[in-house]
Amino acid sequence: MITTEHIQTAQEFLDKADRYFSEGDELQGSEKMWGAAAHAVMAVAQQRGWNYGDHRSLRVAVRRIAEEQDDPSLELAFGIAEKFHANFYHKFMQDYEFDRDRPAVRLFVQRIHSLMALE
């Protein structure tokens, strides 16, 4: 995938997550939330020539971005996306967490995409 495809995929996954959650499919919604965050990070990492081929590399990329932006909330938001990823496998999240945490991931994706515009 090229950078713009990662950006487009991230947005598509956010839209699909909304649909899945509205249909009551929390597992698929959770995985799409994770996928949106992951693809957003992949876009920045690819643009900057960073490794992004595995989960650890994505975490390293987010840490680098958070340090560059002097914004630790980016790492926290990515951690919320990781929670959605784990929920896909273990179904441990409570109903209130979906409504509470989805906006943080959506904002994370928007923030990461805004960095692309600055490059």
XYZ file of C-alpha atoms in Angstrom:
119
model
C 0.000 0.000 0.000
C 1.092 3.535 -0.605
C 0.750 6.291 1.977
C -2.519 7.671 0.627
C -4.037 4.192 0.648
C -3.207 3.818 4.335
C -4.927 7.140 5.030
C -7.982 6.115 3.030
C -8.098 2.708 4.709
C -7.943 4.303 8.157
C -10.966 6.460 7.355
C -12.860 3.544 5.832
C -12.189 1.489 8.955
C -13.537 4.264 11.194
C -16.708 4.361 9.103
C -17.032 0.565 9.206
C -16.462 0.571 12.963
C -19.378 2.966 13.389
C -21.592 0.654 11.345
C -20.517 -2.442 13.252
C -21.076 -0.786 16.619
C -24.508 0.481 15.545
C -25.377 -3.097 14.521
C -24.217 -4.411 17.899
C -21.120 -6.178 16.566
C -18.588 -5.003 19.127
C -15.915 -7.480 18.055
C -15.739 -6.320 14.446
C -16.171 -2.708 15.516
C -13.262 -3.098 17.916
C -10.984 -4.548 15.274
C -11.843 -1.772 12.823
C -11.004 0.845 15.469
C -7.611 -0.794 15.894
C -7.141 -1.068 12.143
C -7.883 2.621 11.660
C -5.235 3.637 14.198
C -2.703 1.171 12.814
C -3.153 2.342 9.216
C -2.861 5.980 10.269
C 0.485 5.214 11.914
C 1.584 3.158 8.908
C 1.005 6.175 6.670
C 3.270 8.432 8.740
C 5.893 5.738 9.233
C 5.952 4.967 5.523
C 6.234 8.634 4.627
C 9.169 9.063 7.010
C 10.936 5.854 6.051
C 10.361 4.190 9.421
C 9.708 0.507 9.974
C 6.024 -0.340 10.400
C 5.869 -4.032 9.592
C 4.865 -5.322 13.009
C 3.001 -4.264 16.116
C 6.141 -3.278 18.016
C 7.274 -1.066 15.144
C 3.944 0.743 15.222
C 4.373 1.406 18.947
C 7.886 2.733 18.352
C 6.583 4.984 15.572
C 3.854 6.363 17.834
C 6.399 7.044 20.572
C 8.584 8.931 18.081
C 5.620 10.968 16.857
C 4.520 11.745 20.425
C 8.038 12.901 21.286
C 8.291 15.027 18.129
C 4.954 16.663 18.892
C 5.671 16.864 22.626
C 2.281 15.223 23.120
C 2.157 12.105 25.299
C -1.603 11.893 24.730
C -0.837 10.351 21.337
C 0.719 7.324 23.017
C -2.219 7.093 25.397
C -4.712 7.184 22.532
C -2.773 4.506 20.666
C -2.976 2.423 23.830
C -6.751 2.743 23.674
C -6.645 1.517 20.074
C -4.583 -1.453 21.266
C -7.286 -2.150 23.851
C -9.832 -2.384 21.034
C -7.496 -4.806 19.251
C -7.271 -7.006 22.347
C -11.041 -6.820 22.767
C -11.461 -8.402 19.339
C -9.774 -11.532 20.692
C -10.934 -11.543 24.305
C -14.228 -9.600 24.419
C -13.496 -7.972 27.770
C -14.645 -4.382 27.217
C -17.785 -3.117 28.918
C -20.535 -1.325 26.983
C -19.697 2.098 28.436
C -16.087 1.760 27.249
C -17.098 1.632 23.604
C -18.821 5.008 23.772
C -16.145 6.507 26.001
C -13.087 5.287 24.087
C -14.074 5.463 20.434
C -13.729 9.269 20.242
C -10.137 9.028 21.494
C -9.184 6.692 18.656
C -11.030 8.819 16.109
C -9.185 11.923 17.338
C -5.889 10.013 17.251
C -6.435 9.136 13.590
C -7.323 12.754 12.786
C -4.240 14.037 14.612
C -1.954 11.593 12.822
C -3.472 12.516 9.467
C -2.979 16.203 10.215
C 0.743 15.526 10.605
C 0.772 14.202 7.055
C -0.478 17.571 5.820
C 2.425 19.291 7.577
C 5.060 17.275 5.745
